[in-house]
Amino acid sequence: MNVDPFSDILKLTNAESLVTGGFTGGGAWAIRFPAPDKIKFFAVVKGRCWVRIEGEAAPVHFETGDVGLLSAKRSFVLASDLDVAPVDAMSLFSRTDRTTPVTVGEGDDFAHIGGHVLLDPASGRLLADVLPPWIHVPAASPQATAFRWLLDHLVAERRADLPGTQLVTAQLAQLLFIQILRAHLKTSGPMPAGWLRALGDPRLAPALRLMHGEPARAWHLDELAKACAMSRTTFALHFRTVAGVAPLTYLTEWRMRLAERALREGAAPVATIGQSLGYSSESAFSTAFKRVTGASPKAYRDAVRIPA
């Protein structure tokens, strides 16, 4: 079955990555950035620097090719020397028009590129709530092999200003974001129980593919356990430990995420949406939806619809 639960969830959250800027630097310099209101990513494409993040015990040293992802609303400092008093990023970048490269310090032995990830206001919490506050992927890690190619092409596209650059840059940034998440799944220590940890567990992959491939099917625990080559008891325990919920609870919650999207974006009757997700009656679907979301399908649709 050609099903990719990870892609399903990224598509549901409408995750969209954009490169928004960068700067070059040399000598002694430091910049303080305000706490972002979106998921922020940045990379060192030349040289090295220190990264000090609010709330983290120690600064992190970034080398060429290192990539960081900040999902928490925390201010941070990028610096060649942590003893240098940082300048405010907003005042620095607001003084420069869009066609003039931003330079700090003296020289050009450092280059940075950064951007952010946009998420759907409603479904985006599904991703935002499971990301750690801070991810650092060193260029030396095996998982960062693809980063060098992506970063080189991002820089080249921004310099060339060829037809289609905006679209190409957005696609490259999207690939960079996905590679960061993949690297995190492979290299992070123990993650909190949740769907992100479950997606990184190869033992659970067959069951997740089945549930995402046919969410309307009345899956039984025995079928899912058999697909994962585990006993029913072992499978149920391992799934709950990794995902934080029982397998069939995960299935119900995924159905409700799909239902929320259908209610937001389409005009199909509630009963039709329920039937498409495996519920034999509108009342059964409405009961399940309210249990998971706290609102009836009609109340949810009325709340999220923007008046014409």
Coordinates of C-alpha atoms in Angstrom, one line a residue:
M1 CA 0.0 0.0 0.0
N2 CA 1.6 3.3 -1.2
V3 CA 0.6 5.4 1.8
D4 CA 2.8 7.9 3.6
P5 CA 1.3 9.1 7.0
F6 CA 4.1 11.7 7.4
S7 CA 3.1 13.3 4.1
D8 CA -0.6 13.1 5.1
I9 CA 0.0 15.1 8.2
L10 CA 2.2 17.7 6.5
K11 CA -0.5 18.2 3.8
L12 CA -3.3 18.4 6.5
T13 CA -1.4 21.2 8.3
N14 CA -0.7 23.0 5.0
A15 CA 3.0 23.4 6.1
E16 CA 4.6 25.9 3.7
S17 CA 8.2 27.0 4.0
L18 CA 9.5 30.4 2.8
V19 CA 13.0 31.9 2.7
T20 CA 12.6 35.4 4.0
G21 CA 16.2 36.7 4.2
G22 CA 19.8 36.4 5.2
F23 CA 22.9 38.4 5.9
T24 CA 26.7 38.4 5.6
G25 CA 29.1 39.3 8.3
G26 CA 32.7 39.5 9.2
G27 CA 35.0 40.3 12.2
A28 CA 33.2 40.8 15.5
W29 CA 29.4 41.0 15.3
A30 CA 26.2 39.9 17.1
I31 CA 22.5 40.3 16.3
R32 CA 19.5 39.7 18.6
F33 CA 16.4 38.4 17.0
P34 CA 12.9 38.8 18.6
A35 CA 10.9 35.7 19.5
P36 CA 9.3 34.5 16.3
D37 CA 5.6 34.2 15.9
K38 CA 6.1 31.4 13.3
I39 CA 8.3 28.3 13.2
K40 CA 11.7 29.7 12.2
F41 CA 14.6 28.0 10.4
F42 CA 18.0 29.2 9.6
A43 CA 21.3 27.9 8.2
V44 CA 25.0 28.9 8.1
V45 CA 26.0 28.8 4.5
K46 CA 29.5 30.2 5.1
G47 CA 31.7 30.4 8.1
R48 CA 30.6 29.8 11.7
C49 CA 28.8 31.5 14.6
W50 CA 27.4 31.1 18.0
V51 CA 23.6 30.7 18.6
R52 CA 22.3 31.6 22.0
I53 CA 18.6 30.8 22.6
E54 CA 16.5 32.2 25.4
G55 CA 15.8 29.4 27.9
E56 CA 18.7 27.2 26.8
A57 CA 21.4 26.6 29.3
A58 CA 24.4 26.9 26.9
P59 CA 25.0 28.5 23.5
V60 CA 25.5 26.3 20.4
H61 CA 28.3 26.5 17.9
F62 CA 27.2 26.4 14.3
E63 CA 29.5 25.4 11.5
T64 CA 29.0 25.8 7.7
G65 CA 26.0 23.7 6.7
D66 CA 24.5 23.5 10.2
V67 CA 20.7 24.0 10.2
G68 CA 18.5 25.1 13.1
L69 CA 14.7 25.0 13.6
L70 CA 13.1 27.1 16.3
S71 CA 9.4 26.3 17.0
A72 CA 9.2 28.0 20.5
K73 CA 8.5 31.7 20.9
R74 CA 12.0 32.5 22.2
S75 CA 14.4 35.3 21.3
F76 CA 17.8 34.3 20.1
V77 CA 21.2 35.8 19.3
L78 CA 23.5 35.0 16.5
A79 CA 27.1 36.1 17.0
S80 CA 30.7 35.6 16.0
D81 CA 31.7 36.6 19.5
L82 CA 29.3 36.2 22.5
D83 CA 31.1 39.1 24.3
V84 CA 29.9 41.5 21.6
A85 CA 26.9 43.6 22.5
P86 CA 24.2 42.5 20.0
V87 CA 22.4 44.9 17.7
D88 CA 18.6 44.6 17.3
A89 CA 17.7 42.7 14.2
M90 CA 14.5 44.6 13.5
S91 CA 16.3 48.0 13.4
L92 CA 19.2 46.5 11.4
F93 CA 17.0 45.0 8.7
S94 CA 14.5 47.9 8.6
R95 CA 17.4 50.2 7.7
T96 CA 18.1 48.3 4.5
D97 CA 15.9 48.2 1.4
R98 CA 15.0 44.8 -0.1
T99 CA 17.6 45.1 -2.9
T100 CA 20.6 45.8 -0.6
P101 CA 22.3 42.9 1.1
V102 CA 22.5 43.2 4.8
T103 CA 26.0 43.1 6.2
V104 CA 27.2 43.2 9.8
G105 CA 30.7 43.7 11.2
E106 CA 33.6 44.0 8.8
G107 CA 34.3 41.6 6.0
D108 CA 32.3 38.7 4.5
D109 CA 33.6 35.5 6.2
F110 CA 30.1 34.6 7.3
A111 CA 26.8 34.1 5.5
H112 CA 23.4 33.2 6.9
I113 CA 20.0 32.3 5.3
G114 CA 16.7 32.1 7.1
G115 CA 13.0 31.8 6.8
H116 CA 9.9 30.5 8.4
V117 CA 7.2 27.8 8.1
L118 CA 3.6 28.8 7.7
L119 CA 0.9 26.5 9.1
D120 CA -2.9 26.4 8.8
P121 CA -4.4 28.4 11.7
A122 CA -6.7 25.5 12.5
S123 CA -4.9 22.3 11.7
G124 CA -1.4 23.6 12.2
R125 CA -1.4 22.8 15.9
L126 CA -1.2 19.2 15.0
L127 CA 2.4 19.8 13.9
A128 CA 3.4 22.7 16.1
D129 CA 2.4 21.0 19.3
V130 CA 4.7 18.0 18.8
L131 CA 7.8 19.8 17.7
P132 CA 10.6 20.3 20.3
P133 CA 11.3 23.9 21.1
W134 CA 14.7 23.7 19.2
I135 CA 16.3 21.4 16.7
H136 CA 19.9 21.6 15.7
V137 CA 21.1 19.4 12.8
P138 CA 24.9 19.6 12.4
A139 CA 26.3 19.4 8.9
A140 CA 28.6 16.6 10.0
S141 CA 25.7 14.3 10.8
P142 CA 24.9 11.6 8.2
Q143 CA 21.3 12.9 8.0
A144 CA 22.5 16.3 6.8
T145 CA 23.9 15.0 3.5
A146 CA 21.0 16.5 1.5
F147 CA 21.3 19.9 3.3
R148 CA 24.4 21.0 1.5
W149 CA 22.8 20.6 -1.9
L150 CA 19.6 22.4 -0.8
L151 CA 21.5 25.3 0.8
D152 CA 23.8 25.7 -2.2
H153 CA 20.8 25.9 -4.5
L154 CA 18.9 28.2 -2.2
V155 CA 21.8 30.6 -2.2
A156 CA 22.3 30.3 -6.0
E157 CA 18.6 31.0 -6.7
R158 CA 18.6 34.1 -4.5
R159 CA 21.7 35.5 -6.2
A160 CA 20.6 34.7 -9.8
D161 CA 17.1 36.2 -9.7
L162 CA 16.0 34.1 -12.7
P163 CA 12.4 33.7 -13.9
G164 CA 10.7 31.4 -11.5
T165 CA 13.1 32.0 -8.6
Q166 CA 10.3 32.7 -6.1
L167 CA 8.7 29.3 -6.8
V168 CA 12.0 27.4 -6.9
T169 CA 13.1 29.0 -3.6
A170 CA 9.8 28.0 -1.9
Q171 CA 10.1 24.4 -3.1
L172 CA 13.7 24.2 -1.9
A173 CA 12.8 25.6 1.4
Q174 CA 10.0 23.1 1.7
L175 CA 12.4 20.3 1.1
L176 CA 14.8 21.7 3.7
F177 CA 12.0 21.7 6.3
I178 CA 11.1 18.1 5.6
Q179 CA 14.8 17.1 5.8
I180 CA 15.1 18.8 9.1
L181 CA 12.1 16.8 10.4
R182 CA 13.5 13.6 9.0
A183 CA 16.9 14.2 10.6
H184 CA 15.2 14.9 13.9
L185 CA 13.3 11.6 13.8
K186 CA 16.5 9.7 13.2
T187 CA 18.9 11.5 15.6
S188 CA 16.9 12.9 18.5
G189 CA 16.9 11.3 21.9
P190 CA 13.7 10.0 23.5
M191 CA 10.8 12.1 22.3
P192 CA 7.5 12.6 24.1
A193 CA 4.8 10.1 23.2
G194 CA 2.9 11.4 20.2
W195 CA 2.3 11.0 16.5
L196 CA 5.7 12.3 15.5
R197 CA 7.5 9.7 17.6
A198 CA 5.1 7.1 16.3
L199 CA 6.0 8.0 12.7
G200 CA 9.7 7.5 13.5
D201 CA 9.1 4.0 14.9
P202 CA 9.6 1.4 12.1
R203 CA 7.8 -1.3 14.1
L204 CA 4.5 0.7 13.9
A205 CA 4.9 1.8 10.3
P206 CA 2.7 -1.0 8.8
A207 CA -0.2 -0.2 11.1
L208 CA 0.0 3.5 10.5
R209 CA 0.0 3.0 6.8
L210 CA -3.1 0.8 7.0
M211 CA -5.0 3.4 9.1
H212 CA -4.0 6.3 7.0
G213 CA -4.6 4.4 3.8
E214 CA -8.2 3.4 4.7
P215 CA -9.3 5.6 7.6
A216 CA -13.0 4.7 7.1
R217 CA -12.4 1.0 7.5
A218 CA -13.4 -0.6 10.8
W219 CA -9.9 -1.8 11.7
H220 CA -9.5 -4.4 14.4
L221 CA -6.6 -4.6 16.8
D222 CA -5.8 -8.1 15.7
E223 CA -5.4 -6.9 12.0
L224 CA -3.1 -4.1 13.0
A225 CA -1.0 -6.2 15.3
K226 CA -0.6 -8.9 12.6
A227 CA 0.6 -6.3 10.1
C228 CA 3.3 -5.3 12.6
A229 CA 4.2 -8.9 13.3
M230 CA 3.3 -8.5 17.0
S231 CA 0.9 -10.1 19.4
R232 CA -2.2 -8.2 20.1
T233 CA -1.0 -7.4 23.7
T234 CA 2.5 -6.4 22.7
F235 CA 1.3 -4.2 19.8
A236 CA -1.3 -2.4 22.0
L237 CA 1.3 -1.7 24.7
H238 CA 4.0 -0.6 22.3
F239 CA 1.6 1.7 20.3
R240 CA 0.3 3.4 23.5
T241 CA 3.9 3.8 24.8
V242 CA 5.1 5.4 21.6
A243 CA 2.0 7.3 20.3
G244 CA 0.5 8.2 23.7
V245 CA -2.9 6.8 22.8
A246 CA -4.3 3.4 22.0
P247 CA -4.3 2.4 18.3
L248 CA -8.0 2.7 17.7
T249 CA -8.0 6.1 19.6
Y250 CA -5.3 7.2 17.1
L251 CA -7.5 6.1 14.3
T252 CA -10.5 8.0 15.7
E253 CA -8.5 11.2 16.2
W254 CA -7.1 11.0 12.7
R255 CA -10.6 10.7 11.3
M256 CA -11.6 13.8 13.3
R257 CA -8.7 15.8 11.8
L258 CA -10.0 14.8 8.3
A259 CA -13.5 15.7 9.3
E260 CA -12.4 19.1 10.5
R261 CA -10.8 19.8 7.2
A262 CA -13.9 18.6 5.3
L263 CA -16.1 20.8 7.5
R264 CA -13.8 23.9 7.0
E265 CA -13.2 23.6 3.3
G266 CA -16.3 21.9 1.8
A267 CA -20.0 22.1 1.8
A268 CA -20.8 18.3 2.1
P269 CA -23.6 17.5 4.6
V270 CA -22.5 16.3 8.0
A271 CA -24.0 12.9 7.4
T272 CA -22.0 12.5 4.1
I273 CA -18.7 13.4 5.9
G274 CA -19.5 10.9 8.6
Q275 CA -20.2 8.1 6.1
S276 CA -16.9 8.8 4.2
L277 CA -15.1 8.2 7.5
G278 CA -16.8 5.0 8.4
Y279 CA -19.7 6.1 10.5
S280 CA -23.1 4.5 9.8
S281 CA -25.2 7.4 11.0
E282 CA -24.9 11.1 11.5
S283 CA -25.6 10.8 15.2
A284 CA -22.7 8.3 15.6
F285 CA -20.3 10.6 13.8
S286 CA -21.5 13.7 15.7
T287 CA -21.0 11.9 19.0
A288 CA -17.5 10.9 18.1
F289 CA -16.6 14.3 16.7
K290 CA -17.9 16.1 19.8
R291 CA -16.0 13.7 22.1
V292 CA -12.7 14.5 20.4
T293 CA -13.1 18.2 19.5
G294 CA -15.5 19.4 22.2
A295 CA -18.0 20.7 19.6
S296 CA -20.7 19.3 17.3
P297 CA -19.8 19.1 13.6
K298 CA -22.4 21.9 12.9
A299 CA -21.1 24.1 15.7
Y300 CA -17.5 23.6 14.5
R301 CA -18.4 24.4 10.9
D302 CA -20.3 27.6 11.9
A303 CA -17.4 28.7 14.1
V304 CA -14.6 28.3 11.5
R305 CA -16.5 29.5 8.4
I306 CA -15.7 33.1 7.5
P307 CA -18.9 35.0 6.4
A308 CA -18.9 35.9 2.7

